[in-house]
Short mmCIF file of C-alpha atoms and ligand atoms in Angstrom, two decimals:
data_model
loop_
_atom_site.label_atom_id
_atom_site.label_comp_id
_atom_site.label_asym_id
_atom_site.label_seq_id
_atom_site.Cartn_x
_atom_site.Cartn_y
_atom_site.Cartn_z
CA MET A 1 32.30 39.17 -34.89
CA SER A 2 30.22 37.91 -37.79
CA ASN A 3 26.85 36.25 -37.25
CA ASP A 4 28.16 33.52 -39.53
CA ALA A 5 30.92 32.53 -37.10
CA GLU A 6 30.91 29.19 -35.28
CA LEU A 7 28.59 28.46 -32.34
CA SER A 8 31.14 28.92 -29.54
CA THR A 9 31.73 32.45 -30.86
CA VAL A 10 28.21 33.60 -31.70
CA ASP A 11 26.46 32.09 -28.68
CA PRO A 12 28.76 30.97 -25.86
CA GLU A 13 25.80 30.44 -23.50
CA ILE A 14 24.13 27.86 -25.74
CA PHE A 15 27.52 26.36 -26.64
CA ASP A 16 28.27 25.90 -22.95
CA LEU A 17 24.90 24.23 -22.27
CA ILE A 18 25.46 21.80 -25.14
CA GLN A 19 28.94 20.97 -23.81
CA LYS A 20 27.41 20.26 -20.42
CA GLU A 21 24.66 18.12 -21.92
CA ASP A 22 27.31 16.14 -23.84
CA ALA A 23 29.09 15.54 -20.53
CA ARG A 24 25.84 14.51 -18.80
CA GLN A 25 25.09 12.00 -21.55
CA ARG A 26 28.68 10.66 -21.30
CA ASP A 27 28.94 10.43 -17.51
CA LYS A 28 25.49 9.17 -16.48
CA LEU A 29 23.51 6.00 -17.04
CA ARG A 30 20.51 6.88 -19.16
CA LEU A 31 17.64 4.50 -18.44
CA ILE A 32 14.74 6.41 -19.98
CA PRO A 33 13.25 3.83 -22.37
CA SER A 34 12.25 6.34 -25.07
CA GLU A 35 15.79 7.77 -25.28
CA ASN A 36 18.90 6.59 -27.06
CA TYR A 37 22.16 7.73 -28.63
CA ALA A 38 21.44 8.58 -32.28
CA TYR A 39 24.21 7.34 -34.58
CA PRO A 40 27.00 9.87 -35.23
CA ALA A 41 26.21 9.56 -38.97
CA VAL A 42 22.59 10.52 -38.27
CA MET A 43 23.68 13.57 -36.26
CA GLU A 44 25.88 14.63 -39.19
CA ALA A 45 22.98 14.41 -41.64
CA CYS A 46 20.67 16.39 -39.33
CA GLY A 47 23.12 19.28 -39.18
CA SER A 48 23.77 19.33 -42.93
CA SER A 49 22.75 21.63 -45.82
CA LEU A 50 19.58 19.53 -46.20
CA ASN A 51 18.23 21.67 -43.38
CA ASN A 52 18.14 24.65 -45.75
CA LYS A 53 15.91 23.20 -48.45
CA TYR A 54 12.14 23.48 -48.87
CA SER A 55 10.43 20.57 -50.59
CA GLU A 56 6.68 20.53 -50.01
CA GLY A 57 5.11 17.62 -51.86
CA TYR A 58 6.51 14.19 -52.61
CA ALA A 59 9.39 13.00 -54.82
CA GLY A 60 8.71 13.89 -58.46
CA ARG A 61 5.79 16.18 -57.50
CA ARG A 62 7.22 19.09 -55.53
CA TYR A 63 6.03 22.67 -55.22
CA TYR A 64 9.58 24.08 -55.35
CA GLU A 65 12.44 23.67 -57.83
CA GLY A 66 15.92 22.48 -56.88
CA GLN A 67 14.96 18.99 -55.74
CA GLN A 68 17.81 17.25 -57.62
CA ASN A 69 19.17 15.82 -54.38
CA ILE A 70 16.20 15.88 -52.01
CA ASP A 71 14.13 13.43 -54.06
CA GLY A 72 17.03 10.99 -53.91
CA VAL A 73 17.25 11.33 -50.13
CA GLU A 74 13.51 10.80 -49.59
CA ASN A 75 13.35 7.90 -52.03
CA LEU A 76 16.23 6.14 -50.27
CA ALA A 77 14.54 6.57 -46.89
CA LYS A 78 11.23 5.21 -48.22
CA GLU A 79 12.72 2.30 -50.16
CA ARG A 80 14.93 1.19 -47.28
CA LEU A 81 12.06 1.25 -44.79
CA GLN A 82 9.83 -0.66 -47.20
CA GLN A 83 12.54 -3.30 -47.58
CA LEU A 84 13.45 -3.42 -43.89
CA PHE A 85 9.90 -3.85 -42.59
CA GLY A 86 8.45 -5.57 -45.66
CA VAL A 87 5.66 -3.04 -46.24
CA ASP A 88 4.08 -1.63 -49.41
CA HIS A 89 4.54 2.02 -48.55
CA ALA A 90 6.43 4.33 -46.20
CA ASN A 91 5.79 8.02 -45.52
CA VAL A 92 8.85 9.58 -43.86
CA GLN A 93 7.64 13.17 -43.54
CA PRO A 94 5.86 13.27 -40.12
CA TYR A 95 7.73 15.68 -37.86
CA SER A 96 7.59 13.25 -34.92
CA GLY A 97 5.53 10.45 -33.41
CA SER A 98 2.58 12.59 -32.30
CA PRO A 99 2.12 14.31 -35.69
CA ALA A 100 2.39 10.89 -37.37
CA ASN A 101 -0.52 9.67 -35.24
CA LEU A 102 -2.52 12.83 -35.88
CA ALA A 103 -2.05 12.25 -39.62
CA VAL A 104 -3.45 8.72 -39.21
CA TYR A 105 -6.60 10.14 -37.56
CA PHE A 106 -6.89 12.75 -40.28
CA ALA A 107 -6.53 10.10 -42.99
CA PHE A 108 -9.43 7.96 -41.77
CA CYS A 109 -11.64 9.88 -39.32
CA LYS A 110 -13.98 12.84 -39.15
CA PRO A 111 -14.29 14.81 -35.89
CA GLY A 112 -16.46 12.89 -33.43
CA ASP A 113 -15.83 9.47 -34.99
CA PRO A 114 -15.43 6.55 -32.59
CA VAL A 115 -11.88 5.29 -32.00
CA LEU A 116 -10.38 2.82 -29.52
CA GLY A 117 -6.97 2.91 -27.87
CA MET A 118 -5.08 1.85 -24.77
CA GLY A 119 -5.59 4.13 -21.77
CA LEU A 120 -2.66 6.17 -20.52
CA PRO A 121 -2.86 4.69 -16.99
CA SER A 122 -2.36 1.22 -18.47
CA GLY A 123 0.66 2.26 -20.54
CA GLY A 124 -0.97 3.69 -23.67
CA HIS A 125 0.19 6.93 -25.29
CA LEU A 126 -1.54 10.31 -25.01
CA THR A 127 -2.24 10.26 -28.75
CA HIS A 128 -4.27 7.03 -28.53
CA GLY A 129 -7.37 8.90 -27.32
CA TRP A 130 -6.45 10.15 -23.83
CA ASN A 131 -8.79 12.93 -22.72
CA VAL A 132 -6.29 15.82 -22.49
CA SER A 133 -4.96 15.14 -26.02
CA ILE A 134 -6.52 16.34 -29.27
CA SER A 135 -7.07 12.64 -30.00
CA GLY A 136 -9.41 12.41 -27.01
CA LYS A 137 -11.05 15.80 -27.52
CA PHE A 138 -11.79 15.68 -31.27
CA PHE A 139 -12.77 12.01 -31.48
CA ASP A 140 -15.13 9.79 -29.50
CA ALA A 141 -12.33 7.82 -27.89
CA LYS A 142 -12.87 4.73 -25.78
CA GLN A 143 -10.00 3.24 -23.82
CA TYR A 144 -9.08 -0.33 -22.96
CA GLY A 145 -6.64 -1.33 -20.26
CA VAL A 146 -4.84 -4.21 -18.62
CA ARG A 147 -6.29 -6.97 -16.45
CA LYS A 148 -6.17 -6.47 -12.71
CA ASP A 149 -4.77 -9.91 -11.92
CA ASP A 150 -1.79 -10.20 -14.30
CA LEU A 151 -1.52 -6.61 -15.66
CA LEU A 152 -1.52 -7.89 -19.25
CA ILE A 153 -3.67 -6.34 -22.02
CA ASP A 154 -7.32 -7.19 -21.43
CA PHE A 155 -8.34 -8.59 -24.81
CA ASP A 156 -11.87 -9.34 -23.57
CA GLU A 157 -12.25 -5.63 -22.88
CA VAL A 158 -10.75 -4.71 -26.28
CA ALA A 159 -13.23 -7.03 -28.01
CA SER A 160 -16.28 -5.87 -26.06
CA LEU A 161 -15.48 -2.15 -26.48
CA ALA A 162 -14.86 -2.74 -30.19
CA LYS A 163 -18.18 -4.55 -30.59
CA GLU A 164 -20.09 -1.91 -28.64
CA HIS A 165 -18.63 1.19 -30.31
CA SER A 166 -17.59 0.08 -33.83
CA PRO A 167 -14.47 2.29 -33.85
CA LYS A 168 -12.98 3.51 -37.13
CA LEU A 169 -9.48 2.90 -35.73
CA ILE A 170 -8.15 0.54 -33.11
CA TRP A 171 -4.75 1.55 -31.74
CA CYS A 172 -2.29 -0.93 -30.31
CA GLY A 173 1.24 -0.30 -29.12
CA ALA A 174 2.27 1.40 -25.91
CA THR A 175 4.64 3.66 -24.10
CA ALA A 176 4.88 1.79 -20.79
CA TYR A 177 4.13 -1.87 -21.44
CA PRO A 178 6.90 -4.40 -20.74
CA ARG A 179 5.52 -7.37 -22.66
CA VAL A 180 5.12 -8.56 -26.25
CA ILE A 181 2.13 -7.09 -28.10
CA ASP A 182 -0.02 -9.76 -29.75
CA PHE A 183 -0.74 -8.02 -33.06
CA ALA A 184 -2.61 -11.05 -34.47
CA LYS A 185 -5.13 -10.93 -31.63
CA PHE A 186 -5.74 -7.21 -32.19
CA ALA A 187 -6.10 -7.83 -35.94
CA GLN A 188 -8.82 -10.41 -35.39
CA ILE A 189 -10.82 -8.01 -33.20
CA ALA A 190 -10.38 -5.16 -35.72
CA GLU A 191 -11.48 -7.38 -38.58
CA ASP A 192 -14.58 -8.52 -36.68
CA VAL A 193 -15.82 -4.92 -36.35
CA GLY A 194 -14.46 -3.52 -39.64
CA ALA A 195 -11.93 -1.22 -37.97
CA ILE A 196 -8.49 -0.32 -39.27
CA LEU A 197 -5.82 -1.62 -36.89
CA VAL A 198 -3.05 0.91 -36.29
CA ALA A 199 0.10 -0.41 -34.62
CA ASP A 200 2.12 2.37 -33.01
CA ILE A 201 5.57 0.82 -32.66
CA SER A 202 7.30 4.04 -31.55
CA HIS A 203 9.12 2.36 -28.67
CA ILE A 204 9.87 -0.96 -30.30
CA SER A 205 10.51 -0.19 -33.99
CA GLY A 206 14.21 -1.11 -33.59
CA LEU A 207 13.28 -4.39 -31.93
CA VAL A 208 10.75 -5.14 -34.69
CA ALA A 209 13.27 -4.28 -37.43
CA ALA A 210 15.79 -6.67 -35.88
CA GLY A 211 13.24 -9.44 -35.39
CA VAL A 212 13.48 -9.56 -31.58
CA HIS A 213 9.84 -8.47 -31.24
CA PRO A 214 7.08 -9.85 -33.55
CA SER A 215 6.19 -7.57 -36.46
CA PRO A 216 2.75 -6.02 -36.93
CA VAL A 217 3.16 -6.30 -40.71
CA GLY A 218 0.40 -8.49 -42.10
CA HIS A 219 -1.80 -7.70 -39.09
CA ALA A 220 -2.02 -3.89 -38.96
CA GLY A 221 -2.95 -2.02 -42.13
CA VAL A 222 -1.23 1.08 -40.76
CA ILE A 223 1.93 1.25 -38.63
CA SER A 224 3.17 4.48 -37.08
CA SER A 225 6.43 5.09 -35.27
CA THR A 226 8.95 7.55 -34.04
CA THR A 227 12.43 7.14 -35.51
CA HIS A 228 14.51 8.15 -32.47
CA LYS A 229 13.80 5.52 -29.83
CA THR A 230 15.09 1.94 -30.25
CA PHE A 231 15.55 2.78 -33.97
CA ARG A 232 18.45 5.16 -33.13
CA GLY A 233 17.62 7.61 -35.90
CA PRO A 234 16.86 11.34 -35.80
CA ARG A 235 13.90 12.82 -33.93
CA GLY A 236 11.16 12.13 -36.44
CA GLY A 237 8.18 10.03 -37.40
CA MET A 238 7.14 7.55 -40.05
CA ILE A 239 3.97 5.83 -41.23
CA LEU A 240 4.14 2.43 -42.92
CA CYS A 241 1.04 1.07 -44.64
CA ASP A 242 -0.60 -1.29 -47.07
CA ALA A 243 -0.93 -0.10 -50.68
CA ALA A 244 -4.67 0.41 -50.09
CA HIS A 245 -3.98 3.17 -47.53
CA LYS A 246 -1.08 4.89 -49.34
CA LYS A 247 -3.10 7.71 -50.88
CA ALA A 248 -5.02 8.55 -47.69
CA ILE A 249 -1.86 8.57 -45.57
CA ASP A 250 0.20 10.67 -47.99
CA ARG A 251 -2.60 13.23 -48.39
CA ALA A 252 -3.14 13.43 -44.64
CA VAL A 253 0.54 14.19 -43.95
CA PHE A 254 0.84 16.69 -46.82
CA PRO A 255 -1.08 18.88 -47.52
CA GLY A 256 -3.42 17.75 -44.72
CA LEU A 257 -1.30 18.37 -41.68
CA GLN A 258 2.18 19.62 -42.52
CA GLY A 259 4.13 21.90 -44.79
CA GLY A 260 7.70 21.22 -45.81
CA PRO A 261 9.38 18.02 -44.65
CA HIS A 262 12.55 18.23 -42.54
CA ASN A 263 15.02 16.93 -45.07
CA GLY A 264 17.98 16.51 -42.73
CA THR A 265 15.74 14.29 -40.64
CA THR A 266 14.68 12.36 -43.73
CA ALA A 267 18.35 11.66 -44.51
CA GLY A 268 18.84 10.54 -40.90
CA ILE A 269 15.93 8.10 -41.25
CA ALA A 270 17.49 6.71 -44.44
CA ILE A 271 20.79 6.18 -42.60
CA ALA A 272 19.13 4.53 -39.58
CA ALA A 273 17.16 2.22 -41.89
CA LYS A 274 20.37 1.19 -43.67
CA LEU A 275 22.13 0.50 -40.37
CA ALA A 276 19.11 -1.44 -39.04
CA MET A 277 19.72 -3.99 -41.82
CA THR A 278 23.17 -4.91 -40.48
CA ASP A 279 24.14 -7.87 -38.30
CA GLU A 280 25.61 -5.35 -35.88
CA PHE A 281 22.14 -3.90 -35.36
CA LYS A 282 20.60 -7.34 -34.78
CA THR A 283 23.22 -7.95 -32.11
CA TYR A 284 22.43 -4.55 -30.61
CA ALA A 285 18.67 -5.20 -30.48
CA GLN A 286 19.20 -8.61 -28.89
CA ARG A 287 21.46 -6.96 -26.30
CA ILE A 288 18.69 -4.45 -25.45
CA VAL A 289 16.33 -7.32 -24.63
CA ASP A 290 18.98 -9.38 -22.79
CA ASP A 291 19.90 -6.30 -20.75
CA SER A 292 16.29 -5.60 -19.88
CA ARG A 293 15.76 -9.15 -18.67
CA ALA A 294 18.96 -9.07 -16.58
CA LEU A 295 18.08 -5.70 -15.04
CA ALA A 296 14.52 -6.82 -14.22
CA GLU A 297 15.78 -10.01 -12.60
CA THR A 298 18.34 -8.17 -10.49
CA LEU A 299 15.74 -5.65 -9.32
CA MET A 300 13.29 -8.42 -8.41
CA GLY A 301 16.13 -10.15 -6.56
CA GLY A 302 16.47 -6.93 -4.56
CA GLY A 303 12.81 -7.03 -3.61
CA VAL A 304 11.60 -4.50 -6.20
CA ASP A 305 8.11 -5.22 -7.51
CA VAL A 306 8.45 -5.38 -11.32
CA VAL A 307 5.10 -4.96 -13.10
CA THR A 308 4.05 -8.27 -14.80
CA GLY A 309 7.05 -9.96 -13.16
CA GLY A 310 9.58 -9.16 -15.87
CA SER A 311 10.23 -7.72 -19.32
CA ASP A 312 10.07 -9.11 -22.88
CA ASN A 313 11.28 -5.96 -24.55
CA HIS A 314 13.46 -2.94 -23.71
CA LEU A 315 11.29 -1.60 -20.90
CA ILE A 316 10.73 -2.26 -17.20
CA LEU A 317 8.02 -0.76 -15.02
CA CYS A 318 8.61 -0.88 -11.26
CA ASP A 319 5.93 -0.45 -8.62
CA LEU A 320 7.65 0.94 -5.53
CA THR A 321 4.58 0.77 -3.27
CA SER A 322 5.99 -2.17 -1.31
CA LYS A 323 9.28 -0.27 -0.86
CA ASN A 324 7.38 2.67 0.65
CA VAL A 325 9.11 5.13 -1.69
CA PRO A 326 7.09 7.32 -4.11
CA GLY A 327 8.29 7.08 -7.72
CA LYS A 328 9.34 10.71 -7.83
CA VAL A 329 11.47 10.44 -4.68
CA ALA A 330 13.18 7.33 -6.08
CA ALA A 331 13.74 8.91 -9.51
CA GLN A 332 15.28 12.02 -7.95
CA ALA A 333 17.57 9.99 -5.67
CA LEU A 334 18.62 7.81 -8.62
CA ASP A 335 19.40 10.91 -10.67
CA ARG A 336 21.70 12.13 -7.89
CA ALA A 337 23.42 8.74 -8.13
CA GLY A 338 23.93 9.27 -11.88
CA ILE A 339 21.15 6.85 -12.87
CA VAL A 340 18.53 8.71 -14.91
CA CYS A 341 15.01 7.31 -15.22
CA ASN A 342 11.49 8.72 -15.09
CA TYR A 343 8.77 8.37 -12.50
CA ASN A 344 5.65 6.81 -13.95
CA SER A 345 2.15 5.66 -13.03
CA VAL A 346 1.67 1.94 -12.66
CA PRO A 347 -1.61 0.24 -13.66
CA PHE A 348 -4.37 0.88 -11.09
CA ASP A 349 -2.13 3.44 -9.40
CA THR A 350 -3.65 4.96 -6.26
CA ARG A 351 -1.31 7.97 -6.41
CA LYS A 352 -1.60 11.01 -8.72
CA PRO A 353 0.08 11.08 -12.19
CA PHE A 354 2.46 13.86 -11.10
CA ASP A 355 3.41 11.90 -7.97
CA PRO A 356 2.93 8.26 -8.95
CA SER A 357 3.96 4.93 -7.43
CA GLY A 358 6.40 3.75 -10.06
CA ILE A 359 9.49 4.32 -12.14
CA ARG A 360 9.98 3.38 -15.78
CA LEU A 361 13.31 2.05 -17.06
CA GLY A 362 14.75 1.02 -20.40
CA THR A 363 17.98 -0.38 -21.76
CA PRO A 364 18.31 1.01 -25.36
CA ALA A 365 20.85 3.72 -24.48
CA MET A 366 22.95 1.51 -22.24
CA ALA A 367 23.01 -1.25 -24.86
CA ALA A 368 24.10 1.37 -27.42
CA ARG A 369 27.20 1.96 -25.26
CA GLY A 370 27.89 -1.77 -25.38
CA MET A 371 26.84 -2.53 -21.81
CA GLY A 372 25.58 -6.10 -21.41
CA PRO A 373 23.81 -8.24 -18.79
CA ALA A 374 26.85 -8.25 -16.46
CA GLU A 375 26.76 -4.45 -16.29
CA MET A 376 22.97 -4.52 -15.83
CA LYS A 377 23.42 -6.73 -12.78
CA GLN A 378 25.68 -4.08 -11.29
CA VAL A 379 23.26 -1.29 -12.24
CA GLY A 380 20.33 -3.19 -10.70
CA GLN A 381 22.25 -3.58 -7.43
CA TRP A 382 23.05 0.14 -7.34
CA MET A 383 19.42 0.97 -8.04
CA THR A 384 18.14 -1.30 -5.30
CA ALA A 385 20.55 0.29 -2.81
CA VAL A 386 19.31 3.78 -3.73
CA ILE A 387 15.63 2.78 -3.66
CA ASP A 388 16.13 1.22 -0.22
CA ALA A 389 17.78 4.38 1.13
CA PRO A 390 16.86 7.43 -0.99
CA ASP A 391 18.04 9.82 1.77
CA ASP A 392 21.41 8.16 2.34
CA ASP A 393 23.67 10.80 0.78
CA ALA A 394 26.89 8.91 1.49
CA THR A 395 25.70 5.83 -0.40
CA ILE A 396 24.36 7.94 -3.26
CA GLU A 397 27.66 9.80 -3.55
CA ARG A 398 29.65 6.55 -3.55
CA ILE A 399 27.40 5.06 -6.26
CA ALA A 400 27.61 8.24 -8.35
CA GLY A 401 31.39 7.82 -8.43
CA GLU A 402 31.11 4.17 -9.43
CA VAL A 403 28.59 5.05 -12.14
CA THR A 404 31.02 7.57 -13.66
CA ALA A 405 33.79 4.97 -13.62
CA LEU A 406 31.56 2.43 -15.41
CA CYS A 407 30.53 5.04 -18.00
CA GLN A 408 34.17 5.76 -18.79
CA GLN A 409 34.64 2.10 -19.79
CA PHE A 410 31.74 2.29 -22.28
CA PRO A 411 32.04 5.38 -24.50
CA ALA A 412 28.79 7.10 -25.45
CA PRO A 413 28.35 7.11 -29.26
CA GLY A 414 28.27 10.54 -30.85
CA VAL A 415 28.65 12.79 -27.82
C1 PLP B 1 7.00 8.42 -28.03
C2 PLP B 1 5.68 7.96 -28.49
C3 PLP B 1 4.89 8.77 -29.32
C4 PLP B 1 5.15 10.23 -29.57
O1 PLP B 1 6.31 10.56 -30.15
P1 PLP B 1 6.85 12.09 -30.10
O2 PLP B 1 7.96 12.02 -31.07
O3 PLP B 1 7.26 12.31 -28.68
O4 PLP B 1 5.74 12.97 -30.51
C5 PLP B 1 3.72 8.23 -29.84
N1 PLP B 1 3.35 6.99 -29.53
C6 PLP B 1 4.07 6.20 -28.70
C7 PLP B 1 3.59 4.81 -28.40
C8 PLP B 1 5.25 6.66 -28.15
O5 PLP B 1 5.94 5.89 -27.32
#
């Protein structure tokens, strides 16, 4: 056997695990809001010869020869993103969402500088200044949250913290927030204290591209995002910014933080940006939101407490306190029924983060299979049945069979 033989020959163990993961992604309902099915064309680009090329630097100014094709790939990715989102500049080299955010800190802050972001317990991301993250350890991070009465972003708290601490950066955007983000309101607060507003649209970049969520462009001078969530591209990151911030951002990514860009990923971002300009994508993004609304309504109809009473985007947060089921128990029972979600803290949670009160759901992957509101109604009914009886193995087994049958009617793209 040659080491250059195909995967099934050189490593049957890994080959087998990938086959099984393909089957899992085909046969189960994937409701984790940060996940999706990347386009088949994106997967092709990620596994291509672009993987083999080093290209430190930027197009036209590389530290290696042989960039005849790579510059073209990176320029297409940049130009398409600039056109799609209507921004001056795009950097497509961040390895993922977290490194993109770290590059933003590095572009504008010194260690110890004040920054302001949404707290993790309210739905913010680790990288927005949470204490266990480098963003909370290396910077003087203050955290805003949501209001106790309606669980919406507390803009009075954002404004007062901003005034008190004069942060260099104000982060908006979230990882577990089911409502529209008011970028204009954040921009006003940032302007009042001379902070740069950074909109992290990792979860919603596909919705923003399609126009089903308001755009931060014109409000936030810097926009960061992953490329693999609602955007359906490869695992990667991007930073979009005003011309004034171009130099600082580019320098922070390379040579500040990273070495060579992942060129297969860059090609995948270019492909996803092209596809995000199509009518088919707009229909897809609208379906994500319609599905989320239908699923939230069905769950509420089944007596599930949905945080903020609904969803404007792709994401639903459920508080299972009134159902007397911990989030982890519910998530594990749902997984046995073929419905995959993640347990999650809810705002003002009285339980511990590793054993919280809620579950977090999202519709991007189901919408990518073509499932619509009618299917979400069915899914919501199954979920309610499992949440009401997480130990009822007979019901869970019956639902698991029905889930597989539904999945067979809606092929999973690319797996
Ligand atoms: C997912 C996410 C990130 C981090 O992305 P990774 O690719 O997992 O590093 C950053 N910010 C927000 C808001 C996210 O949802």
